[in-house]
Short mmCIF file of C-alpha atoms in Angstrom, two decimals:
data_model
loop_
_atom_site.label_atom_id
_atom_site.label_comp_id
_atom_site.label_asym_id
_atom_site.label_seq_id
_atom_site.Cartn_x
_atom_site.Cartn_y
_atom_site.Cartn_z
CA UNK A 1 -14.17 -33.99 -3.21
CA UNK A 2 -16.76 -31.23 -3.83
CA UNK A 3 -15.62 -27.66 -3.55
CA UNK A 4 -18.06 -24.88 -2.73
CA UNK A 5 -18.95 -22.42 -5.47
CA UNK A 6 -20.04 -18.80 -4.98
CA UNK A 7 -22.07 -16.77 -7.38
CA UNK A 8 -21.79 -13.04 -6.49
CA UNK A 9 -18.43 -11.62 -5.48
CA UNK A 10 -17.41 -8.08 -4.51
CA UNK A 11 -13.94 -6.77 -4.94
CA UNK A 12 -12.86 -3.58 -3.02
CA UNK A 13 -10.27 -1.47 -4.71
CA UNK A 14 -9.13 -0.95 -8.35
CA UNK A 15 -5.36 -1.08 -7.94
CA UNK A 16 -3.39 -3.94 -9.53
CA UNK A 17 -4.54 -6.41 -6.80
CA UNK A 18 -8.23 -5.56 -7.21
CA UNK A 19 -8.21 -5.34 -11.00
CA UNK A 20 -6.32 -8.65 -11.21
CA UNK A 21 -8.74 -10.30 -8.79
CA UNK A 22 -11.81 -9.07 -10.68
CA UNK A 23 -10.33 -10.03 -14.04
CA UNK A 24 -9.77 -13.67 -12.89
CA UNK A 25 -13.16 -13.80 -11.21
CA UNK A 26 -14.84 -12.77 -14.41
CA UNK A 27 -12.70 -15.22 -16.36
CA UNK A 28 -13.98 -18.01 -14.06
CA UNK A 29 -17.60 -17.06 -14.65
CA UNK A 30 -18.41 -15.26 -11.43
CA UNK A 31 -20.92 -12.31 -11.12
CA UNK A 32 -18.49 -9.72 -9.87
CA UNK A 33 -18.68 -6.11 -8.87
CA UNK A 34 -15.74 -3.88 -8.06
CA UNK A 35 -16.01 -0.73 -5.92
CA UNK A 36 -13.38 1.96 -6.32
CA UNK A 37 -13.64 5.18 -4.34
CA UNK A 38 -11.69 7.32 -6.83
CA UNK A 39 -12.59 8.06 -10.44
CA UNK A 40 -9.95 5.76 -12.13
CA UNK A 41 -8.26 2.44 -11.81
CA UNK A 42 -4.60 2.44 -10.94
CA UNK A 43 -4.29 2.35 -7.12
CA UNK A 44 -0.96 3.82 -5.87
CA UNK A 45 0.18 4.45 -9.43
CA UNK A 46 -2.74 6.87 -10.15
CA UNK A 47 -1.44 10.42 -9.87
CA UNK A 48 -3.67 13.06 -8.36
CA UNK A 49 -2.48 16.65 -8.32
CA UNK A 50 -4.41 17.24 -5.14
CA UNK A 51 -2.53 16.53 -1.93
CA UNK A 52 -3.73 13.65 0.35
CA UNK A 53 -5.45 14.54 3.55
CA UNK A 54 -3.39 14.75 6.59
CA UNK A 55 -3.88 12.22 9.44
CA UNK A 56 -4.31 12.96 13.19
CA UNK A 57 -0.91 13.81 14.94
CA UNK A 58 0.07 11.44 16.31
CA UNK A 59 -1.96 8.56 14.86
CA UNK A 60 -5.58 7.71 15.55
CA UNK A 61 -6.52 4.18 16.11
CA UNK A 62 -6.08 1.82 13.07
CA UNK A 63 -9.76 1.21 12.66
CA UNK A 64 -10.23 4.86 11.87
CA UNK A 65 -8.44 4.44 8.50
CA UNK A 66 -8.05 7.53 6.27
CA UNK A 67 -11.70 8.60 6.12
CA UNK A 68 -14.59 9.01 8.27
CA UNK A 69 -17.13 6.06 8.10
CA UNK A 70 -20.53 7.64 8.40
CA UNK A 71 -23.67 6.12 9.96
CA UNK A 72 -26.15 4.42 7.64
CA UNK A 73 -28.06 7.33 6.10
CA UNK A 74 -28.16 9.34 2.83
CA UNK A 75 -27.06 12.95 2.29
CA UNK A 76 -28.88 14.93 -0.43
CA UNK A 77 -26.30 17.68 0.25
CA UNK A 78 -22.76 17.51 1.62
CA UNK A 79 -22.46 17.15 5.37
CA UNK A 80 -22.16 20.61 6.95
CA UNK A 81 -18.39 20.29 7.82
CA UNK A 82 -17.77 19.51 4.16
CA UNK A 83 -19.54 22.23 2.24
CA UNK A 84 -16.53 23.09 -0.05
CA UNK A 85 -16.63 20.81 -3.14
CA UNK A 86 -12.90 19.92 -3.26
CA UNK A 87 -12.88 19.20 0.52
CA UNK A 88 -15.95 16.95 0.06
CA UNK A 89 -14.36 15.08 -2.76
CA UNK A 90 -11.04 14.56 -1.07
CA UNK A 91 -12.75 13.50 2.16
CA UNK A 92 -14.83 10.93 0.21
CA UNK A 93 -11.91 9.56 -1.79
CA UNK A 94 -8.57 10.71 -0.31
CA UNK A 95 -5.90 11.05 -2.89
CA UNK A 96 -3.32 8.43 -2.94
CA UNK A 97 0.51 8.65 -2.42
CA UNK A 98 1.65 8.79 -6.04
CA UNK A 99 4.19 11.64 -6.77
CA UNK A 100 5.42 13.09 -10.04
CA UNK A 101 8.68 11.20 -10.22
CA UNK A 102 7.51 7.82 -8.94
CA UNK A 103 8.96 4.76 -10.71
CA UNK A 104 9.03 1.04 -10.15
CA UNK A 105 12.16 -0.53 -8.63
CA UNK A 106 11.43 -4.09 -9.68
CA UNK A 107 11.81 -4.88 -13.37
CA UNK A 108 8.55 -4.73 -15.39
CA UNK A 109 9.47 -8.12 -16.85
CA UNK A 110 9.31 -9.54 -13.36
CA UNK A 111 6.03 -7.73 -12.66
CA UNK A 112 4.18 -8.93 -15.74
CA UNK A 113 0.85 -10.70 -14.93
CA UNK A 114 -0.51 -13.83 -16.49
CA UNK A 115 -3.27 -12.07 -18.38
CA UNK A 116 -1.58 -8.98 -19.92
CA UNK A 117 1.56 -8.33 -21.82
CA UNK A 118 3.48 -5.12 -21.56
CA UNK A 119 3.33 -2.82 -24.57
CA UNK A 120 6.29 -3.69 -26.96
CA UNK A 121 9.26 -1.73 -26.05
CA UNK A 122 8.54 -1.11 -22.38
CA UNK A 123 11.77 -0.65 -20.35
CA UNK A 124 12.60 -2.39 -17.20
CA UNK A 125 12.08 0.76 -15.11
CA UNK A 126 9.40 3.23 -16.05
CA UNK A 127 7.52 6.19 -14.87
CA UNK A 128 4.28 5.82 -12.89
CA UNK A 129 1.93 6.48 -15.71
CA UNK A 130 3.17 3.51 -17.61
CA UNK A 131 2.24 1.28 -14.68
CA UNK A 132 -1.10 3.05 -14.20
CA UNK A 133 -1.74 2.48 -17.95
CA UNK A 134 -0.99 -1.22 -17.66
CA UNK A 135 -3.45 -1.71 -14.86
CA UNK A 136 -6.12 0.19 -16.80
CA UNK A 137 -5.37 -1.90 -19.86
CA UNK A 138 -6.15 -5.11 -17.82
CA UNK A 139 -9.30 -3.38 -16.61
CA UNK A 140 -10.44 -2.44 -20.12
CA UNK A 141 -9.31 -5.69 -21.87
CA UNK A 142 -10.77 -8.17 -19.41
CA UNK A 143 -14.20 -6.70 -18.58
CA UNK A 144 -13.31 -5.21 -15.28
CA UNK A 145 -14.02 -1.57 -16.19
CA UNK A 146 -17.50 -2.50 -17.17
CA UNK A 147 -18.36 -3.92 -13.64
CA UNK A 148 -16.57 -1.19 -11.72
CA UNK A 149 -18.54 1.25 -9.73
CA UNK A 150 -16.28 4.32 -9.56
CA UNK A 151 -16.55 7.12 -7.06
CA UNK A 152 -18.00 4.54 -4.72
CA UNK A 153 -16.61 4.10 -1.25
CA UNK A 154 -17.25 1.05 0.89
CA UNK A 155 -18.52 2.12 4.30
CA UNK A 156 -19.17 -1.28 5.95
CA UNK A 157 -18.84 -4.92 5.27
CA UNK A 158 -20.61 -7.45 7.56
CA UNK A 159 -21.61 -11.13 7.40
CA UNK A 160 -25.37 -11.80 7.99
CA UNK A 161 -26.04 -15.46 7.94
CA UNK A 162 -24.50 -16.82 4.78
CA UNK A 163 -24.41 -13.47 2.91
CA UNK A 164 -22.09 -10.54 3.03
CA UNK A 165 -23.91 -7.23 3.27
CA UNK A 166 -22.02 -4.20 1.87
CA UNK A 167 -22.96 -0.59 2.37
CA UNK A 168 -21.56 1.92 -0.09
CA UNK A 169 -21.76 5.64 -0.75
CA UNK A 170 -21.31 6.99 -4.31
CA UNK A 171 -20.30 10.56 -5.02
CA UNK A 172 -22.69 11.98 -7.63
CA UNK A 173 -22.03 15.31 -9.34
CA UNK A 174 -24.37 17.28 -11.58
CA UNK A 175 -25.08 20.94 -12.59
CA UNK A 176 -27.19 21.18 -9.50
CA UNK A 177 -24.30 20.25 -7.23
CA UNK A 178 -23.18 16.99 -5.68
CA UNK A 179 -24.31 14.57 -3.11
CA UNK A 180 -23.83 10.99 -1.73
CA UNK A 181 -26.00 8.14 -2.86
CA UNK A 182 -26.10 5.25 -0.31
CA UNK A 183 -26.81 1.67 -1.43
CA UNK A 184 -26.88 -1.71 0.24
CA UNK A 185 -25.60 -4.76 -1.63
CA UNK A 186 -25.56 -8.53 -0.90
CA UNK A 187 -22.70 -10.89 -2.00
CA UNK A 188 -21.63 -14.40 -1.38
CA UNK A 189 -17.96 -13.59 -1.03
CA UNK A 190 -15.66 -10.54 -0.61
CA UNK A 191 -12.22 -9.75 -1.88
CA UNK A 192 -10.42 -6.95 -0.08
CA UNK A 193 -7.87 -5.27 -2.37
CA UNK A 194 -7.57 -1.84 -0.87
CA UNK A 195 -3.79 -1.89 -0.49
CA UNK A 196 -1.17 -0.88 2.03
CA UNK A 197 -0.94 2.93 1.41
CA UNK A 198 -4.06 4.45 2.84
CA UNK A 199 -3.62 5.45 6.50
CA UNK A 200 -0.29 7.36 7.15
CA UNK A 201 1.71 6.27 10.12
CA UNK A 202 2.68 9.22 12.39
CA UNK A 203 4.64 8.03 15.45
CA UNK A 204 3.87 9.45 18.85
CA UNK A 205 7.12 11.67 19.33
CA UNK A 206 6.70 14.05 22.14
CA UNK A 207 5.90 17.49 20.84
CA UNK A 208 4.94 16.34 17.28
CA UNK A 209 1.35 17.50 17.79
CA UNK A 210 2.51 20.95 18.95
CA UNK A 211 4.64 21.35 15.84
CA UNK A 212 1.73 20.29 13.56
CA UNK A 213 -0.66 22.59 15.34
CA UNK A 214 1.78 25.63 15.20
CA UNK A 215 2.70 25.16 11.46
CA UNK A 216 0.28 22.67 9.85
CA UNK A 217 1.39 23.41 6.34
CA UNK A 218 5.04 22.77 7.26
CA UNK A 219 4.71 19.34 9.02
CA UNK A 220 3.27 16.65 6.82
CA UNK A 221 3.33 12.97 5.85
CA UNK A 222 5.01 11.90 2.72
CA UNK A 223 1.66 10.72 1.33
CA UNK A 224 0.85 14.31 0.39
CA UNK A 225 4.09 14.90 -1.43
CA UNK A 226 3.65 15.59 -5.18
CA UNK A 227 6.45 17.71 -6.59
CA UNK A 228 9.68 19.16 -5.20
CA UNK A 229 8.80 22.80 -5.72
CA UNK A 230 7.13 23.01 -2.25
CA UNK A 231 10.66 22.45 -0.71
CA UNK A 232 12.41 25.11 -2.71
CA UNK A 233 14.93 27.02 -0.59
CA UNK A 234 14.00 25.38 2.57
CA UNK A 235 15.73 23.45 5.32
CA UNK A 236 14.06 20.11 5.40
CA UNK A 237 13.98 17.18 7.71
CA UNK A 238 12.72 13.92 6.13
CA UNK A 239 12.10 11.26 8.72
CA UNK A 240 12.54 7.68 7.51
CA UNK A 241 14.97 6.04 5.24
CA UNK A 242 12.81 4.04 2.90
CA UNK A 243 12.02 4.43 -0.87
CA UNK A 244 9.65 7.47 -0.67
CA UNK A 245 12.09 9.24 1.65
CA UNK A 246 14.97 8.70 -0.74
CA UNK A 247 12.76 9.77 -3.73
CA UNK A 248 11.68 13.00 -2.07
CA UNK A 249 15.33 13.79 -1.31
CA UNK A 250 16.52 12.91 -4.72
CA UNK A 251 13.95 15.06 -6.46
CA UNK A 252 14.25 18.11 -4.11
CA UNK A 253 17.85 18.22 -3.10
CA UNK A 254 18.90 20.51 -6.01
CA UNK A 255 16.37 23.18 -5.05
CA UNK A 256 16.12 22.82 -1.19
CA UNK A 257 18.64 24.75 0.93
CA UNK A 258 19.54 21.79 3.27
CA UNK A 259 18.13 18.35 3.65
CA UNK A 260 18.51 15.97 6.61
CA UNK A 261 17.33 12.35 6.48
CA UNK A 262 16.57 10.98 9.93
CA UNK A 263 17.01 7.16 10.19
CA UNK A 264 16.89 4.79 13.10
CA UNK A 265 19.36 2.45 11.64
CA UNK A 266 16.91 -0.38 10.90
CA UNK A 267 17.70 -3.39 8.66
CA UNK A 268 15.50 -2.06 5.88
CA UNK A 269 16.98 1.48 5.73
CA UNK A 270 18.31 2.35 2.31
CA UNK A 271 22.20 2.66 2.53
CA UNK A 272 23.46 6.12 3.17
CA UNK A 273 25.75 5.69 0.13
CA UNK A 274 22.55 6.28 -2.10
CA UNK A 275 21.73 9.60 -0.63
CA UNK A 276 22.69 12.60 -2.84
CA UNK A 277 25.88 14.35 -1.63
CA UNK A 278 24.10 17.48 -0.49
CA UNK A 279 21.91 15.46 1.93
CA UNK A 280 23.01 14.48 5.36
CA UNK A 281 21.83 11.30 7.32
CA UNK A 282 21.22 11.94 11.08
CA UNK A 283 20.01 9.74 13.91
CA UNK A 284 16.46 8.90 14.82
CA UNK A 285 14.02 11.41 16.33
CA UNK A 286 13.55 11.55 20.16
CA UNK A 287 11.38 14.71 20.47
CA UNK A 288 10.13 18.00 19.03
CA UNK A 289 10.47 21.07 21.08
CA UNK A 290 8.49 24.18 20.29
CA UNK A 291 9.61 27.70 21.37
CA UNK A 292 6.31 29.25 22.13
CA UNK A 293 7.80 32.68 22.70
CA UNK A 294 9.27 32.95 19.29
CA UNK A 295 6.22 31.39 17.65
CA UNK A 296 4.12 34.50 18.34
CA UNK A 297 6.44 36.76 16.23
CA UNK A 298 7.71 34.29 13.67
CA UNK A 299 6.73 34.66 10.02
CA UNK A 300 5.30 31.78 7.99
CA UNK A 301 8.38 31.89 5.84
CA UNK A 302 10.70 31.63 8.83
CA UNK A 303 12.00 28.25 10.11
CA UNK A 304 9.66 26.64 12.72
CA UNK A 305 10.68 28.13 15.97
CA UNK A 306 12.02 25.17 18.02
CA UNK A 307 14.48 22.30 18.05
CA UNK A 308 14.44 18.60 17.33
CA UNK A 309 16.38 16.28 19.59
CA UNK A 310 17.85 13.14 18.08
CA UNK A 311 18.84 9.77 19.68
CA UNK A 312 22.64 10.54 19.47
CA UNK A 313 22.14 13.87 21.35
CA UNK A 314 22.36 16.02 18.24
CA UNK A 315 19.91 18.94 18.15
CA UNK A 316 18.54 20.29 14.87
CA UNK A 317 17.17 23.74 14.44
CA UNK A 318 16.19 26.23 11.72
CA UNK A 319 13.98 23.66 10.04
CA UNK A 320 11.32 24.98 7.67
CA UNK A 321 9.65 21.66 6.82
CA UNK A 322 9.27 18.26 8.40
CA UNK A 323 8.33 15.40 6.06
CA UNK A 324 7.27 12.24 7.87
CA UNK A 325 8.04 9.27 5.61
CA UNK A 326 7.45 6.55 8.21
CA UNK A 327 5.07 4.31 6.27
CA UNK A 328 1.56 3.39 6.77
CA UNK A 329 -0.95 1.75 9.24
CA UNK A 330 -2.70 -1.49 8.25
CA UNK A 331 -6.38 -0.44 8.34
CA UNK A 332 -9.72 -1.67 7.01
CA UNK A 333 -12.18 0.92 8.32
CA UNK A 334 -15.10 -0.91 6.45
CA UNK A 335 -14.44 -3.97 8.71
CA UNK A 336 -14.61 -2.43 12.20
CA UNK A 337 -15.82 -5.62 13.86
CA UNK A 338 -12.55 -7.32 12.84
CA UNK A 339 -10.38 -4.53 14.36
CA UNK A 340 -9.41 -4.42 17.95
CA UNK A 341 -7.71 -1.08 18.65
CA UNK A 342 -6.94 -1.96 22.22
CA UNK A 343 -5.58 -5.52 21.80
CA UNK A 344 -1.83 -6.07 21.43
CA UNK A 345 -0.69 -8.31 18.62
CA UNK A 346 0.71 -10.88 20.99
CA UNK A 347 -2.79 -11.25 22.40
CA UNK A 348 -4.63 -11.48 19.09
CA UNK A 349 -7.37 -14.12 19.14
CA UNK A 350 -8.69 -16.33 16.24
CA UNK A 351 -11.07 -13.62 15.04
CA UNK A 352 -9.26 -10.31 14.92
CA UNK A 353 -7.63 -9.00 11.63
CA UNK A 354 -5.86 -5.88 12.92
CA UNK A 355 -4.63 -5.12 16.43
CA UNK A 356 -3.67 -1.84 18.07
CA UNK A 357 -0.28 -1.59 16.43
CA UNK A 358 -1.70 -1.72 12.94
CA UNK A 359 1.45 -3.50 11.59
CA UNK A 360 -0.01 -6.68 10.11
CA UNK A 361 -3.22 -8.68 9.22
CA UNK A 362 -3.74 -11.52 11.53
CA UNK A 363 -5.48 -14.85 10.85
CA UNK A 364 -5.09 -15.11 7.09
CA UNK A 365 -4.17 -18.40 5.37
CA UNK A 366 -1.25 -17.74 3.17
CA UNK A 367 -1.98 -13.97 3.46
CA UNK A 368 -5.29 -14.51 1.48
CA UNK A 369 -8.15 -16.29 3.19
CA UNK A 370 -9.60 -15.41 6.56
CA UNK A 371 -9.22 -18.56 8.46
CA UNK A 372 -12.56 -18.26 10.35
CA UNK A 373 -14.51 -17.55 7.07
CA UNK A 374 -12.63 -18.16 3.78
CA UNK A 375 -15.43 -16.38 1.86
CA UNK A 376 -13.53 -13.29 2.84
CA UNK A 377 -10.32 -13.05 0.97
CA UNK A 378 -7.44 -10.56 0.66
CA UNK A 379 -5.25 -9.81 -2.41
CA UNK A 380 -2.18 -7.58 -2.06
CA UNK A 381 -1.04 -8.26 1.58
CA UNK A 382 2.52 -9.53 1.00
CA UNK A 383 5.38 -7.07 0.35
CA UNK A 384 8.99 -7.09 -0.65
CA UNK A 385 7.78 -8.88 -3.80
CA UNK A 386 7.25 -8.25 -7.54
CA UNK A 387 3.89 -6.90 -6.69
CA UNK A 388 1.96 -7.17 -9.97
CA UNK A 389 3.10 -10.78 -10.44
CA UNK A 390 2.49 -12.11 -6.86
CA UNK A 391 -0.89 -10.41 -6.59
CA UNK A 392 -1.86 -11.94 -9.99
CA UNK A 393 -1.08 -15.41 -8.49
CA UNK A 394 -3.13 -14.68 -5.36
CA UNK A 395 -6.03 -13.46 -7.57
CA UNK A 396 -5.87 -16.76 -9.55
CA UNK A 397 -6.24 -18.89 -6.37
CA UNK A 398 -8.95 -16.78 -5.06
CA UNK A 399 -10.91 -17.14 -8.42
CA UNK A 400 -10.34 -20.88 -8.38
CA UNK A 401 -11.60 -21.30 -4.78
CA UNK A 402 -14.60 -19.07 -5.27
CA UNK A 403 -15.53 -20.83 -8.52
CA UNK A 404 -15.27 -24.28 -7.04
CA UNK A 405 -12.02 -25.19 -8.90
CA UNK A 406 -10.04 -25.46 -5.65
CA UNK A 407 -10.84 -25.96 -1.99
CA UNK A 408 -9.66 -24.26 1.21
CA UNK A 409 -8.45 -26.94 3.66
CA UNK A 410 -10.35 -27.48 7.02
CA UNK A 411 -10.03 -24.69 9.63
CA UNK A 412 -7.93 -26.89 11.97
CA UNK A 413 -5.35 -27.44 9.19
CA UNK A 414 -5.23 -23.69 8.40
CA UNK A 415 -4.77 -22.89 12.05
CA UNK A 416 -1.95 -25.19 12.44
CA UNK A 417 -0.09 -23.90 9.44
CA UNK A 418 -0.75 -20.17 10.56
CA UNK A 419 0.63 -20.94 14.08
CA UNK A 420 3.75 -22.51 12.70
CA UNK A 421 4.27 -19.41 10.55
CA UNK A 422 3.89 -17.03 13.54
CA UNK A 423 6.38 -19.15 15.42
CA UNK A 424 8.90 -19.02 12.57
CA UNK A 425 8.43 -15.23 11.48
CA UNK A 426 7.14 -13.68 14.76
CA UNK A 427 4.49 -10.99 14.73
CA UNK A 428 4.92 -7.52 13.39
CA UNK A 429 5.53 -5.63 10.18
CA UNK A 430 7.87 -8.20 8.74
CA UNK A 431 5.29 -10.97 9.08
CA UNK A 432 4.01 -10.42 5.51
CA UNK A 433 7.51 -9.79 4.06
CA UNK A 434 8.75 -12.35 1.41
CA UNK A 435 12.18 -10.80 1.35
CA UNK A 436 14.01 -13.97 2.57
CA UNK A 437 15.93 -16.03 -0.01
CA UNK A 438 13.38 -17.68 -2.40
CA UNK A 439 10.50 -16.43 -0.14
CA UNK A 440 8.46 -15.11 -3.14
CA UNK A 441 9.34 -18.07 -5.35
CA UNK A 442 8.29 -20.69 -2.72
CA UNK A 443 5.15 -18.77 -1.94
CA UNK A 444 3.98 -18.81 -5.51
CA UNK A 445 5.09 -22.38 -5.91
CA UNK A 446 2.86 -23.36 -2.89
CA UNK A 447 -0.17 -21.50 -4.45
CA UNK A 448 0.37 -23.25 -7.85
CA UNK A 449 0.78 -26.70 -6.28
CA UNK A 450 -2.36 -26.19 -4.21
CA UNK A 451 -4.45 -25.12 -7.35
CA UNK A 452 -3.15 -27.96 -9.49
CA UNK A 453 -3.56 -30.61 -6.74
CA UNK A 454 -7.19 -29.72 -6.26
CA UNK A 455 -7.89 -29.47 -10.06
CA UNK A 456 -6.60 -33.07 -10.42
CA UNK A 457 -8.83 -34.15 -7.51
CA UNK A 458 -11.83 -32.51 -9.13
CA UNK A 459 -11.05 -33.68 -12.58
CA UNK A 460 -10.62 -30.23 -13.92
CA UNK A 461 -8.40 -29.78 -16.97
CA UNK A 462 -7.14 -26.19 -16.25
CA UNK A 463 -3.64 -26.23 -14.77
CA UNK A 464 -2.30 -23.16 -13.05
CA UNK A 465 1.03 -22.04 -14.64
CA UNK A 466 3.74 -20.88 -12.23
CA UNK A 467 6.72 -18.64 -12.76
CA UNK A 468 8.11 -18.97 -16.28
CA UNK A 469 11.80 -19.27 -17.26
CA UNK A 470 11.66 -15.65 -18.58
CA UNK A 471 10.27 -14.44 -15.25
CA UNK A 472 13.02 -16.19 -13.30
CA UNK A 473 15.66 -14.52 -15.52
CA UNK A 474 14.14 -11.09 -15.05
CA UNK A 475 13.57 -11.58 -11.37
CA UNK A 476 17.20 -12.76 -10.83
CA UNK A 477 18.55 -9.84 -12.78
CA UNK A 478 16.53 -7.36 -10.66
CA UNK A 479 17.40 -9.06 -7.54
CA UNK A 480 21.16 -9.09 -8.29
CA UNK A 481 21.18 -5.39 -9.36
CA UNK A 482 19.27 -4.39 -6.15
CA UNK A 483 21.62 -6.53 -4.05
CA UNK A 484 24.61 -4.88 -5.64
CA UNK A 485 23.05 -1.43 -5.26
CA UNK A 486 22.12 -1.85 -1.61
CA UNK A 487 25.58 -3.48 -0.61
CA UNK A 488 28.41 -1.29 0.93
CA UNK A 489 30.94 -0.58 -1.88
CA UNK A 490 33.69 -2.35 0.06
CA UNK A 491 31.60 -5.56 0.31
CA UNK A 492 30.86 -5.85 -3.37
CA UNK A 493 32.32 -8.89 -5.16
CA UNK A 494 32.80 -9.30 -8.88
CA UNK A 495 31.66 -6.90 -11.62
CA UNK A 496 28.49 -4.80 -11.56
CA UNK A 497 25.49 -6.54 -13.16
CA UNK A 498 24.49 -5.19 -16.67
CA UNK A 499 21.08 -4.10 -15.31
CA UNK A 500 22.61 -1.99 -12.42
CA UNK A 501 22.60 1.40 -14.14
CA UNK A 502 19.00 1.09 -15.24
CA UNK A 503 17.98 0.50 -11.65
CA UNK A 504 20.26 3.22 -10.34
CA UNK A 505 18.65 5.65 -12.81
CA UNK A 506 15.18 4.80 -11.47
CA UNK A 507 16.25 4.61 -7.84
CA UNK A 508 18.66 7.46 -7.31
CA UNK A 509 19.07 9.39 -10.58
CA UNK A 510 22.85 9.04 -10.18
CA UNK A 511 25.58 6.97 -11.90
CA UNK A 512 27.52 4.09 -10.29
CA UNK A 513 30.83 5.44 -9.13
#
């Protein structure tokens, strides 16, 4: 058995997935470069006071991403439509979704990576800056910061022969002003670690575009939420019943006038019992209806003139602000040739990564290696997992494959396994979820067995270590606390787990009643 070795590898993104990938690549002796479009490592945990840019209403096609990919050319000055420096900077590197009160909802003990301990005394549930500092500690302690090109956005990634050609633009600032510096790079392999939370998802509700055009500052996606002050004294509709929706409501309910949470009743909706008492859950949205006659005379401080019709027939009015907390679109704008914005997921061929729904990444082996060309790898695709830990295991297998310590099986074998997974899980947003019983544990176990099986064949004395006993204990405690918290109160059996209140404090800010 002879495994292929690569020499030069690029990593895209400096969140936990990218920093972990780069750290393990460096550890395995690979010449690595990491591109990060912002000025700091941290990914979704990096807080930026500036609000994220708003998307098109409703969504543009998935391949558009959250920034405009420009043709291959250099700008000595900003493009004419972006002459304001702050607009130019936010267009180059759109701020992420981190908000002031963001915390983890999986125990830090279960999120620990294989290469970095948490600072002594770290609690199970912590504020966002603790998580950002942990990622930056990995970057600093394992040589990643030294090979990171900050303020550098990847514009395009294409395979030419046996090489990957990467085009980047770097934002440079000086006393004379600021401009973009364009460069062309060549690598043997690529790791995409740009994350889930870039392109906001805005459903095509009838009338949503009219509402956004009429009151652009009062209709926005949750990605731009930072602090609750902007909702003070207002009647607010938050659409969606996930974590960010609940956090926004939890943080602002004390100062808002009235808050509604619209939910479709999906399996992943957070139970209504976890909503603060002053907030009301209502049905899903059918349409937005703008009163053009009243719009002409309405003040900016008045409610948006119009109504919102819900699936149960209820009609909401006197709404000042609409917050769209409906998640994100899967998008890799720097890989346009692997997008097909007109192809339904059910018709995905063996080459496409993202189809028109933007709900999943197609054609990946174990959510990591592009089946048609495993020199293109992804870290950070699975969700409903202890992210830092799972992404660290993914990073380890990528580093082993790219350094010749493990081998990707033949394409036919990968295709057979992938088809079986599609048959079992079906296509769509849940395809990458590892929420099912032991899903995460079995996934990591498969990666570890793969790595160690190939190490044995190659005569390499470097076993990959799987989940530890300490991890299992922490994971089970988190899982039990989460299960208890999300269960209807009349369905709970036994006594509350000891870790429940710490999770409630992080998740809802309320005590168990």
